[in-house]
JSON list of C-alpha atoms in Angstrom, two decimals:
[
{"chain": "A", "resi": 1, "resn": "UNK", "atom": "CA", "xyz": [-0.45, 4.84, -7.03]},
{"chain": "A", "resi": 2, "resn": "UNK", "atom": "CA", "xyz": [-0.49, 1.43, -8.31]},
{"chain": "A", "resi": 3, "resn": "UNK", "atom": "CA", "xyz": [-3.68, -0.52, -8.93]},
{"chain": "A", "resi": 4, "resn": "UNK", "atom": "CA", "xyz": [-5.10, -3.80, -10.25]},
{"chain": "A", "resi": 5, "resn": "UNK", "atom": "CA", "xyz": [-8.70, -4.20, -11.51]},
{"chain": "A", "resi": 6, "resn": "UNK", "atom": "CA", "xyz": [-9.97, -7.76, -12.10]},
{"chain": "A", "resi": 7, "resn": "UNK", "atom": "CA", "xyz": [-13.26, -9.02, -13.24]},
{"chain": "A", "resi": 8, "resn": "UNK", "atom": "CA", "xyz": [-15.94, -9.38, -10.61]},
{"chain": "A", "resi": 9, "resn": "UNK", "atom": "CA", "xyz": [-17.03, -12.90, -9.84]},
{"chain": "A", "resi": 10, "resn": "UNK", "atom": "CA", "xyz": [-18.14, -15.40, -9.06]},
{"chain": "A", "resi": 11, "resn": "UNK", "atom": "CA", "xyz": [-17.40, -17.29, -12.20]},
{"chain": "A", "resi": 12, "resn": "UNK", "atom": "CA", "xyz": [-19.13, -20.58, -12.69]},
{"chain": "A", "resi": 13, "resn": "UNK", "atom": "CA", "xyz": [-18.22, -23.11, -15.44]},
{"chain": "A", "resi": 14, "resn": "UNK", "atom": "CA", "xyz": [-18.67, -26.70, -16.32]},
{"chain": "A", "resi": 15, "resn": "UNK", "atom": "CA", "xyz": [-15.76, -28.95, -16.50]},
{"chain": "A", "resi": 16, "resn": "UNK", "atom": "CA", "xyz": [-13.65, -28.58, -19.70]},
{"chain": "A", "resi": 17, "resn": "UNK", "atom": "CA", "xyz": [-15.08, -25.17, -20.43]},
{"chain": "A", "resi": 18, "resn": "UNK", "atom": "CA", "xyz": [-12.75, -22.41, -21.50]},
{"chain": "A", "resi": 19, "resn": "UNK", "atom": "CA", "xyz": [-11.78, -19.81, -18.81]},
{"chain": "A", "resi": 20, "resn": "UNK", "atom": "CA", "xyz": [-10.84, -16.20, -19.03]},
{"chain": "A", "resi": 21, "resn": "UNK", "atom": "CA", "xyz": [-10.50, -13.85, -16.13]},
{"chain": "A", "resi": 22, "resn": "UNK", "atom": "CA", "xyz": [-9.56, -10.31, -17.17]},
{"chain": "A", "resi": 23, "resn": "UNK", "atom": "CA", "xyz": [-7.11, -8.18, -15.32]},
{"chain": "A", "resi": 24, "resn": "UNK", "atom": "CA", "xyz": [-5.91, -4.76, -16.12]},
{"chain": "A", "resi": 25, "resn": "UNK", "atom": "CA", "xyz": [-3.55, -2.58, -14.12]},
{"chain": "A", "resi": 26, "resn": "UNK", "atom": "CA", "xyz": [-2.37, 1.01, -13.55]},
{"chain": "A", "resi": 27, "resn": "UNK", "atom": "CA", "xyz": [1.25, 1.45, -12.62]},
{"chain": "A", "resi": 28, "resn": "UNK", "atom": "CA", "xyz": [4.39, 3.68, -13.33]},
{"chain": "A", "resi": 29, "resn": "UNK", "atom": "CA", "xyz": [7.52, 2.25, -15.00]},
{"chain": "A", "resi": 30, "resn": "UNK", "atom": "CA", "xyz": [7.61, -1.47, -15.82]},
{"chain": "A", "resi": 31, "resn": "UNK", "atom": "CA", "xyz": [5.85, -3.64, -13.20]},
{"chain": "A", "resi": 32, "resn": "UNK", "atom": "CA", "xyz": [6.03, -7.36, -12.77]},
{"chain": "A", "resi": 33, "resn": "UNK", "atom": "CA", "xyz": [2.81, -9.08, -13.14]},
{"chain": "A", "resi": 34, "resn": "UNK", "atom": "CA", "xyz": [1.40, -12.11, -11.32]},
{"chain": "A", "resi": 35, "resn": "UNK", "atom": "CA", "xyz": [-1.47, -14.42, -10.91]},
{"chain": "A", "resi": 36, "resn": "UNK", "atom": "CA", "xyz": [-1.93, -16.12, -7.49]},
{"chain": "A", "resi": 37, "resn": "UNK", "atom": "CA", "xyz": [-4.41, -18.65, -6.61]},
{"chain": "A", "resi": 38, "resn": "UNK", "atom": "CA", "xyz": [-6.08, -19.30, -3.14]},
{"chain": "A", "resi": 39, "resn": "UNK", "atom": "CA", "xyz": [-7.68, -22.60, -2.26]},
{"chain": "A", "resi": 40, "resn": "UNK", "atom": "CA", "xyz": [-10.08, -22.63, 0.62]},
{"chain": "A", "resi": 41, "resn": "UNK", "atom": "CA", "xyz": [-8.51, -22.30, 4.07]},
{"chain": "A", "resi": 42, "resn": "UNK", "atom": "CA", "xyz": [-5.02, -21.69, 2.60]},
{"chain": "A", "resi": 43, "resn": "UNK", "atom": "CA", "xyz": [-2.76, -19.00, 1.81]},
{"chain": "A", "resi": 44, "resn": "UNK", "atom": "CA", "xyz": [-1.91, -17.64, -1.77]},
{"chain": "A", "resi": 45, "resn": "UNK", "atom": "CA", "xyz": [0.31, -19.67, -4.11]},
{"chain": "A", "resi": 46, "resn": "UNK", "atom": "CA", "xyz": [1.96, -18.26, -7.13]},
{"chain": "A", "resi": 47, "resn": "UNK", "atom": "CA", "xyz": [0.29, -19.57, -10.25]},
{"chain": "A", "resi": 48, "resn": "UNK", "atom": "CA", "xyz": [2.42, -17.78, -12.86]},
{"chain": "A", "resi": 49, "resn": "UNK", "atom": "CA", "xyz": [4.15, -14.52, -13.60]},
{"chain": "A", "resi": 50, "resn": "UNK", "atom": "CA", "xyz": [5.59, -12.36, -16.24]},
{"chain": "A", "resi": 51, "resn": "UNK", "atom": "CA", "xyz": [8.33, -9.71, -15.73]},
{"chain": "A", "resi": 52, "resn": "UNK", "atom": "CA", "xyz": [8.29, -7.79, -18.98]},
{"chain": "A", "resi": 53, "resn": "UNK", "atom": "CA", "xyz": [6.15, -6.82, -21.83]},
{"chain": "A", "resi": 54, "resn": "UNK", "atom": "CA", "xyz": [5.06, -9.53, -24.28]},
{"chain": "A", "resi": 55, "resn": "UNK", "atom": "CA", "xyz": [6.20, -12.24, -21.80]},
{"chain": "A", "resi": 56, "resn": "UNK", "atom": "CA", "xyz": [3.80, -15.10, -21.44]},
{"chain": "A", "resi": 57, "resn": "UNK", "atom": "CA", "xyz": [3.58, -16.86, -18.14]},
{"chain": "A", "resi": 58, "resn": "UNK", "atom": "CA", "xyz": [2.22, -20.43, -18.03]},
{"chain": "A", "resi": 59, "resn": "UNK", "atom": "CA", "xyz": [1.77, -23.26, -15.44]},
{"chain": "A", "resi": 60, "resn": "UNK", "atom": "CA", "xyz": [-0.66, -26.13, -15.07]},
{"chain": "A", "resi": 61, "resn": "UNK", "atom": "CA", "xyz": [-2.43, -25.09, -18.33]},
{"chain": "A", "resi": 62, "resn": "UNK", "atom": "CA", "xyz": [-3.11, -21.64, -17.35]},
{"chain": "A", "resi": 63, "resn": "UNK", "atom": "CA", "xyz": [-1.57, -18.86, -19.39]},
{"chain": "A", "resi": 64, "resn": "UNK", "atom": "CA", "xyz": [-1.32, -14.96, -19.26]},
{"chain": "A", "resi": 65, "resn": "UNK", "atom": "CA", "xyz": [0.48, -12.66, -21.50]},
{"chain": "A", "resi": 66, "resn": "UNK", "atom": "CA", "xyz": [1.81, -9.30, -20.34]},
{"chain": "A", "resi": 67, "resn": "UNK", "atom": "CA", "xyz": [0.35, -6.54, -22.70]},
{"chain": "A", "resi": 68, "resn": "UNK", "atom": "CA", "xyz": [1.85, -3.20, -21.98]},
{"chain": "A", "resi": 69, "resn": "UNK", "atom": "CA", "xyz": [-0.05, -1.46, -24.82]},
{"chain": "A", "resi": 70, "resn": "UNK", "atom": "CA", "xyz": [-3.36, -2.53, -23.08]},
{"chain": "A", "resi": 71, "resn": "UNK", "atom": "CA", "xyz": [-2.12, -2.55, -19.56]},
{"chain": "A", "resi": 72, "resn": "UNK", "atom": "CA", "xyz": [-3.50, -6.20, -19.25]},
{"chain": "A", "resi": 73, "resn": "UNK", "atom": "CA", "xyz": [-2.63, -9.47, -17.92]},
{"chain": "A", "resi": 74, "resn": "UNK", "atom": "CA", "xyz": [-5.65, -11.75, -18.57]},
{"chain": "A", "resi": 75, "resn": "UNK", "atom": "CA", "xyz": [-5.57, -15.39, -17.26]},
{"chain": "A", "resi": 76, "resn": "UNK", "atom": "CA", "xyz": [-6.76, -18.17, -19.70]},
{"chain": "A", "resi": 77, "resn": "UNK", "atom": "CA", "xyz": [-7.20, -21.93, -19.52]},
{"chain": "A", "resi": 78, "resn": "UNK", "atom": "CA", "xyz": [-8.42, -24.02, -22.33]},
{"chain": "A", "resi": 79, "resn": "UNK", "atom": "CA", "xyz": [-10.17, -26.83, -20.32]},
{"chain": "A", "resi": 80, "resn": "UNK", "atom": "CA", "xyz": [-10.88, -26.33, -16.62]},
{"chain": "A", "resi": 81, "resn": "UNK", "atom": "CA", "xyz": [-11.13, -29.02, -14.04]},
{"chain": "A", "resi": 82, "resn": "UNK", "atom": "CA", "xyz": [-13.13, -29.17, -10.70]},
{"chain": "A", "resi": 83, "resn": "UNK", "atom": "CA", "xyz": [-9.77, -29.10, -9.08]},
{"chain": "A", "resi": 84, "resn": "UNK", "atom": "CA", "xyz": [-9.21, -25.62, -10.53]},
{"chain": "A", "resi": 85, "resn": "UNK", "atom": "CA", "xyz": [-12.14, -24.23, -8.14]},
{"chain": "A", "resi": 86, "resn": "UNK", "atom": "CA", "xyz": [-10.33, -21.49, -6.16]},
{"chain": "A", "resi": 87, "resn": "UNK", "atom": "CA", "xyz": [-10.13, -17.74, -5.73]},
{"chain": "A", "resi": 88, "resn": "UNK", "atom": "CA", "xyz": [-7.59, -16.14, -8.46]},
{"chain": "A", "resi": 89, "resn": "UNK", "atom": "CA", "xyz": [-5.75, -12.83, -7.76]},
{"chain": "A", "resi": 90, "resn": "UNK", "atom": "CA", "xyz": [-4.06, -10.79, -10.23]},
{"chain": "A", "resi": 91, "resn": "UNK", "atom": "CA", "xyz": [-1.17, -8.83, -8.71]},
{"chain": "A", "resi": 92, "resn": "UNK", "atom": "CA", "xyz": [1.62, -6.37, -9.68]},
{"chain": "A", "resi": 93, "resn": "UNK", "atom": "CA", "xyz": [4.95, -5.64, -8.26]},
{"chain": "A", "resi": 94, "resn": "UNK", "atom": "CA", "xyz": [5.90, -1.99, -8.86]},
{"chain": "A", "resi": 95, "resn": "UNK", "atom": "CA", "xyz": [8.65, 0.44, -8.54]},
{"chain": "A", "resi": 96, "resn": "UNK", "atom": "CA", "xyz": [7.57, 1.39, -5.07]},
{"chain": "A", "resi": 97, "resn": "UNK", "atom": "CA", "xyz": [8.45, -2.29, -3.95]},
{"chain": "A", "resi": 98, "resn": "UNK", "atom": "CA", "xyz": [4.68, -3.00, -3.02]},
{"chain": "A", "resi": 99, "resn": "UNK", "atom": "CA", "xyz": [2.98, -6.18, -4.17]},
{"chain": "A", "resi": 100, "resn": "UNK", "atom": "CA", "xyz": [-0.46, -4.87, -4.95]},
{"chain": "A", "resi": 101, "resn": "UNK", "atom": "CA", "xyz": [-3.57, -7.35, -5.44]},
{"chain": "A", "resi": 102, "resn": "UNK", "atom": "CA", "xyz": [-6.83, -7.14, -7.24]},
{"chain": "A", "resi": 103, "resn": "UNK", "atom": "CA", "xyz": [-9.74, -8.07, -5.38]},
{"chain": "A", "resi": 104, "resn": "UNK", "atom": "CA", "xyz": [-9.87, -11.70, -6.42]},
{"chain": "A", "resi": 105, "resn": "UNK", "atom": "CA", "xyz": [-12.24, -13.77, -8.69]},
{"chain": "A", "resi": 106, "resn": "UNK", "atom": "CA", "xyz": [-14.06, -16.73, -7.35]},
{"chain": "A", "resi": 107, "resn": "UNK", "atom": "CA", "xyz": [-14.10, -19.61, -9.82]},
{"chain": "A", "resi": 108, "resn": "UNK", "atom": "CA", "xyz": [-16.34, -22.61, -9.36]},
{"chain": "A", "resi": 109, "resn": "UNK", "atom": "CA", "xyz": [-16.05, -25.45, -11.75]},
{"chain": "A", "resi": 110, "resn": "UNK", "atom": "CA", "xyz": [-18.82, -28.03, -11.78]},
{"chain": "A", "resi": 111, "resn": "UNK", "atom": "CA", "xyz": [-18.66, -31.55, -12.86]},
{"chain": "B", "resi": 1, "resn": "UNK", "atom": "CA", "xyz": [11.97, -25.45, 4.05]},
{"chain": "B", "resi": 2, "resn": "UNK", "atom": "CA", "xyz": [8.75, -25.41, 5.91]},
{"chain": "B", "resi": 3, "resn": "UNK", "atom": "CA", "xyz": [7.49, -22.35, 4.21]},
{"chain": "B", "resi": 4, "resn": "UNK", "atom": "CA", "xyz": [6.13, -19.18, 5.98]},
{"chain": "B", "resi": 5, "resn": "UNK", "atom": "CA", "xyz": [4.77, -20.15, 9.25]},
{"chain": "B", "resi": 6, "resn": "UNK", "atom": "CA", "xyz": [2.00, -18.21, 10.99]},
{"chain": "B", "resi": 7, "resn": "UNK", "atom": "CA", "xyz": [0.52, -18.66, 14.37]},
{"chain": "B", "resi": 8, "resn": "UNK", "atom": "CA", "xyz": [-2.09, -18.84, 15.63]},
{"chain": "B", "resi": 9, "resn": "UNK", "atom": "CA", "xyz": [-4.21, -20.20, 12.78]},
{"chain": "B", "resi": 10, "resn": "UNK", "atom": "CA", "xyz": [-7.28, -18.96, 14.51]},
{"chain": "B", "resi": 11, "resn": "UNK", "atom": "CA", "xyz": [-7.74, -16.36, 17.19]},
{"chain": "B", "resi": 12, "resn": "UNK", "atom": "CA", "xyz": [-11.09, -15.35, 19.01]},
{"chain": "B", "resi": 13, "resn": "UNK", "atom": "CA", "xyz": [-10.68, -12.54, 21.26]},
{"chain": "B", "resi": 14, "resn": "UNK", "atom": "CA", "xyz": [-13.01, -9.97, 23.08]},
{"chain": "B", "resi": 15, "resn": "UNK", "atom": "CA", "xyz": [-13.18, -6.27, 22.06]},
{"chain": "B", "resi": 16, "resn": "UNK", "atom": "CA", "xyz": [-10.50, -4.36, 23.84]},
{"chain": "B", "resi": 17, "resn": "UNK", "atom": "CA", "xyz": [-8.18, -7.14, 24.36]},
{"chain": "B", "resi": 18, "resn": "UNK", "atom": "CA", "xyz": [-4.59, -7.10, 22.95]},
{"chain": "B", "resi": 19, "resn": "UNK", "atom": "CA", "xyz": [-3.82, -9.51, 20.00]},
{"chain": "B", "resi": 20, "resn": "UNK", "atom": "CA", "xyz": [-0.42, -10.60, 18.77]},
{"chain": "B", "resi": 21, "resn": "UNK", "atom": "CA", "xyz": [-0.01, -12.58, 15.51]},
{"chain": "B", "resi": 22, "resn": "UNK", "atom": "CA", "xyz": [3.28, -14.17, 14.79]},
{"chain": "B", "resi": 23, "resn": "UNK", "atom": "CA", "xyz": [5.28, -15.00, 11.69]},
{"chain": "B", "resi": 24, "resn": "UNK", "atom": "CA", "xyz": [8.35, -16.96, 10.91]},
{"chain": "B", "resi": 25, "resn": "UNK", "atom": "CA", "xyz": [9.61, -16.11, 7.34]},
{"chain": "B", "resi": 26, "resn": "UNK", "atom": "CA", "xyz": [11.35, -18.49, 5.05]},
{"chain": "B", "resi": 27, "resn": "UNK", "atom": "CA", "xyz": [15.12, -18.63, 6.04]},
{"chain": "B", "resi": 28, "resn": "UNK", "atom": "CA", "xyz": [17.16, -16.43, 3.94]},
{"chain": "B", "resi": 29, "resn": "UNK", "atom": "CA", "xyz": [14.38, -14.11, 2.65]},
{"chain": "B", "resi": 30, "resn": "UNK", "atom": "CA", "xyz": [15.04, -10.46, 3.09]},
{"chain": "B", "resi": 31, "resn": "UNK", "atom": "CA", "xyz": [11.68, -8.99, 2.64]},
{"chain": "B", "resi": 32, "resn": "UNK", "atom": "CA", "xyz": [8.56, -9.58, 4.90]},
{"chain": "B", "resi": 33, "resn": "UNK", "atom": "CA", "xyz": [5.05, -8.31, 4.19]},
{"chain": "B", "resi": 34, "resn": "UNK", "atom": "CA", "xyz": [1.82, -8.26, 6.47]},
{"chain": "B", "resi": 35, "resn": "UNK", "atom": "CA", "xyz": [-1.47, -8.24, 4.66]},
{"chain": "B", "resi": 36, "resn": "UNK", "atom": "CA", "xyz": [-5.12, -8.19, 5.73]},
{"chain": "B", "resi": 37, "resn": "UNK", "atom": "CA", "xyz": [-7.79, -9.91, 3.80]},
{"chain": "B", "resi": 38, "resn": "UNK", "atom": "CA", "xyz": [-11.52, -9.00, 4.18]},
{"chain": "B", "resi": 39, "resn": "UNK", "atom": "CA", "xyz": [-14.44, -9.60, 1.79]},
{"chain": "B", "resi": 40, "resn": "UNK", "atom": "CA", "xyz": [-15.07, -5.85, 1.43]},
{"chain": "B", "resi": 41, "resn": "UNK", "atom": "CA", "xyz": [-11.52, -4.62, 0.92]},
{"chain": "B", "resi": 42, "resn": "UNK", "atom": "CA", "xyz": [-9.62, -7.58, -0.41]},
{"chain": "B", "resi": 43, "resn": "UNK", "atom": "CA", "xyz": [-5.98, -7.98, 0.24]},
{"chain": "B", "resi": 44, "resn": "UNK", "atom": "CA", "xyz": [-4.53, -4.78, 1.79]},
{"chain": "B", "resi": 45, "resn": "UNK", "atom": "CA", "xyz": [-0.85, -4.35, 2.46]},
{"chain": "B", "resi": 46, "resn": "UNK", "atom": "CA", "xyz": [-0.45, -3.14, 5.92]},
{"chain": "B", "resi": 47, "resn": "UNK", "atom": "CA", "xyz": [3.38, -3.01, 6.21]},
{"chain": "B", "resi": 48, "resn": "UNK", "atom": "CA", "xyz": [6.60, -4.39, 4.87]},
{"chain": "B", "resi": 49, "resn": "UNK", "atom": "CA", "xyz": [10.14, -4.86, 6.10]},
{"chain": "B", "resi": 50, "resn": "UNK", "atom": "CA", "xyz": [13.46, -5.11, 4.37]},
{"chain": "B", "resi": 51, "resn": "UNK", "atom": "CA", "xyz": [16.38, -6.77, 6.33]},
{"chain": "B", "resi": 52, "resn": "UNK", "atom": "CA", "xyz": [14.26, -6.35, 9.47]},
{"chain": "B", "resi": 53, "resn": "UNK", "atom": "CA", "xyz": [13.67, -2.63, 9.08]},
{"chain": "B", "resi": 54, "resn": "UNK", "atom": "CA", "xyz": [10.15, -1.33, 8.41]},
{"chain": "B", "resi": 55, "resn": "UNK", "atom": "CA", "xyz": [10.13, 0.53, 5.03]},
{"chain": "B", "resi": 56, "resn": "UNK", "atom": "CA", "xyz": [6.54, 1.41, 4.31]},
{"chain": "B", "resi": 57, "resn": "UNK", "atom": "CA", "xyz": [3.71, 1.12, 7.16]},
{"chain": "B", "resi": 58, "resn": "UNK", "atom": "CA", "xyz": [1.37, 3.46, 5.26]},
{"chain": "B", "resi": 59, "resn": "UNK", "atom": "CA", "xyz": [-1.17, 0.69, 5.16]},
{"chain": "B", "resi": 60, "resn": "UNK", "atom": "CA", "xyz": [-1.43, 0.34, 8.83]},
{"chain": "B", "resi": 61, "resn": "UNK", "atom": "CA", "xyz": [-4.99, 1.49, 9.61]},
{"chain": "B", "resi": 62, "resn": "UNK", "atom": "CA", "xyz": [-4.54, 3.15, 12.88]},
{"chain": "B", "resi": 63, "resn": "UNK", "atom": "CA", "xyz": [-2.29, 3.61, 15.82]},
{"chain": "B", "resi": 64, "resn": "UNK", "atom": "CA", "xyz": [-3.76, 0.48, 17.41]},
{"chain": "B", "resi": 65, "resn": "UNK", "atom": "CA", "xyz": [-1.74, -1.64, 14.94]},
{"chain": "B", "resi": 66, "resn": "UNK", "atom": "CA", "xyz": [1.91, -2.03, 15.42]},
{"chain": "B", "resi": 67, "resn": "UNK", "atom": "CA", "xyz": [4.49, -4.45, 13.79]},
{"chain": "B", "resi": 68, "resn": "UNK", "atom": "CA", "xyz": [8.02, -5.54, 14.75]},
{"chain": "B", "resi": 69, "resn": "UNK", "atom": "CA", "xyz": [10.75, -7.63, 13.38]},
{"chain": "B", "resi": 70, "resn": "UNK", "atom": "CA", "xyz": [13.33, -8.06, 15.97]},
{"chain": "B", "resi": 71, "resn": "UNK", "atom": "CA", "xyz": [15.31, -10.43, 13.88]},
{"chain": "B", "resi": 72, "resn": "UNK", "atom": "CA", "xyz": [15.36, -12.12, 10.43]},
{"chain": "B", "resi": 73, "resn": "UNK", "atom": "CA", "xyz": [13.39, -15.11, 11.57]},
{"chain": "B", "resi": 74, "resn": "UNK", "atom": "CA", "xyz": [10.46, -13.56, 13.50]},
{"chain": "B", "resi": 75, "resn": "UNK", "atom": "CA", "xyz": [7.84, -10.85, 13.08]},
{"chain": "B", "resi": 76, "resn": "UNK", "atom": "CA", "xyz": [4.70, -9.82, 15.17]},
{"chain": "B", "resi": 77, "resn": "UNK", "atom": "CA", "xyz": [1.78, -7.77, 14.25]},
{"chain": "B", "resi": 78, "resn": "UNK", "atom": "CA", "xyz": [0.03, -6.46, 17.36]},
{"chain": "B", "resi": 79, "resn": "UNK", "atom": "CA", "xyz": [-3.43, -4.78, 17.83]},
{"chain": "B", "resi": 80, "resn": "UNK", "atom": "CA", "xyz": [-4.08, -3.02, 20.96]},
{"chain": "B", "resi": 81, "resn": "UNK", "atom": "CA", "xyz": [-7.03, -2.59, 21.72]},
{"chain": "B", "resi": 82, "resn": "UNK", "atom": "CA", "xyz": [-8.77, -4.92, 19.32]},
{"chain": "B", "resi": 83, "resn": "UNK", "atom": "CA", "xyz": [-12.24, -3.88, 17.74]},
{"chain": "B", "resi": 84, "resn": "UNK", "atom": "CA", "xyz": [-14.81, -5.98, 15.97]},
{"chain": "B", "resi": 85, "resn": "UNK", "atom": "CA", "xyz": [-13.82, -4.33, 12.59]},
{"chain": "B", "resi": 86, "resn": "UNK", "atom": "CA", "xyz": [-10.42, -5.74, 13.03]},
{"chain": "B", "resi": 87, "resn": "UNK", "atom": "CA", "xyz": [-11.90, -9.07, 12.28]},
{"chain": "B", "resi": 88, "resn": "UNK", "atom": "CA", "xyz": [-10.20, -10.50, 9.10]},
{"chain": "B", "resi": 89, "resn": "UNK", "atom": "CA", "xyz": [-7.57, -13.00, 7.92]},
{"chain": "B", "resi": 90, "resn": "UNK", "atom": "CA", "xyz": [-4.07, -11.79, 8.44]},
{"chain": "B", "resi": 91, "resn": "UNK", "atom": "CA", "xyz": [-1.40, -13.06, 5.93]},
{"chain": "B", "resi": 92, "resn": "UNK", "atom": "CA", "xyz": [2.42, -12.84, 6.44]},
{"chain": "B", "resi": 93, "resn": "UNK", "atom": "CA", "xyz": [4.46, -13.32, 3.34]},
{"chain": "B", "resi": 94, "resn": "UNK", "atom": "CA", "xyz": [8.20, -13.21, 2.57]},
{"chain": "B", "resi": 95, "resn": "UNK", "atom": "CA", "xyz": [10.47, -12.91, -0.61]},
{"chain": "B", "resi": 96, "resn": "UNK", "atom": "CA", "xyz": [13.99, -12.95, -1.53]},
{"chain": "B", "resi": 97, "resn": "UNK", "atom": "CA", "xyz": [14.32, -9.56, -3.28]},
{"chain": "B", "resi": 98, "resn": "UNK", "atom": "CA", "xyz": [11.27, -7.91, -4.89]},
{"chain": "B", "resi": 99, "resn": "UNK", "atom": "CA", "xyz": [9.78, -6.93, -8.31]},
{"chain": "B", "resi": 100, "resn": "UNK", "atom": "CA", "xyz": [10.02, -10.10, -10.32]},
{"chain": "B", "resi": 101, "resn": "UNK", "atom": "CA", "xyz": [10.43, -12.51, -7.47]},
{"chain": "B", "resi": 102, "resn": "UNK", "atom": "CA", "xyz": [7.75, -14.66, -5.91]},
{"chain": "B", "resi": 103, "resn": "UNK", "atom": "CA", "xyz": [6.37, -13.81, -2.63]},
{"chain": "B", "resi": 104, "resn": "UNK", "atom": "CA", "xyz": [5.53, -16.87, -0.43]},
{"chain": "B", "resi": 105, "resn": "UNK", "atom": "CA", "xyz": [2.40, -16.69, 1.90]},
{"chain": "B", "resi": 106, "resn": "UNK", "atom": "CA", "xyz": [1.66, -18.39, 5.06]},
{"chain": "B", "resi": 107, "resn": "UNK", "atom": "CA", "xyz": [-1.58, -19.96, 5.74]},
{"chain": "B", "resi": 108, "resn": "UNK", "atom": "CA", "xyz": [-2.97, -16.93, 7.53]},
{"chain": "B", "resi": 109, "resn": "UNK", "atom": "CA", "xyz": [-4.50, -16.12, 11.03]},
{"chain": "B", "resi": 110, "resn": "UNK", "atom": "CA", "xyz": [-8.17, -15.79, 11.13]},
{"chain": "B", "resi": 111, "resn": "UNK", "atom": "CA", "xyz": [-8.93, -13.29, 13.73]},
{"chain": "B", "resi": 112, "resn": "UNK", "atom": "CA", "xyz": [-12.37, -12.75, 15.13]},
{"chain": "B", "resi": 113, "resn": "UNK", "atom": "CA", "xyz": [-13.01, -9.97, 17.55]},
{"chain": "B", "resi": 114, "resn": "UNK", "atom": "CA", "xyz": [-16.40, -10.29, 19.60]}
]
């Protein structure tokens, strides 16, 4: 079946530091890939997505590139802010019509 | 649109009681998903519907869990009888289509079974 593996947290950074959260996947066919963000006490919100190989999703300074050769979709941001503190989930939508999530990575950004 | 609406936001119940969680999807969306979130297991897909019809319920943990979608604007997830290990945050999400489409999540129901 489909699966998503993302780096274990928590990740703690200082403001303006560079962020990378690794995500790799296993899926048949050509899945769509997503990053969702969850702020405390809230539901998940879509951060960015990519629907085919070599696509780059971007939003609010975050970026991720769909790499089929390495089955990866790593999330990056050049300069994090305190307001980016949240849990980040990598996800894929596969041919079985299921949206499968990784376990999430807690990011804390200190001023 | 108000987004996906779930109720209640918090539920505390005693072991053995019946619990019903409710969800109103975004109008016009044809897919509805129920997820359970725990620290140990992360986000698990329990069941999903397409046009009010259950398509895949392989994630429903036991027969104590059941879900219905009587119409396009309402779904329920019922646990009967509830057990302490059912304590989790339950999310409902809806989407228009699948694959490359965005799934919109409700704010969740935090269930505590004591």
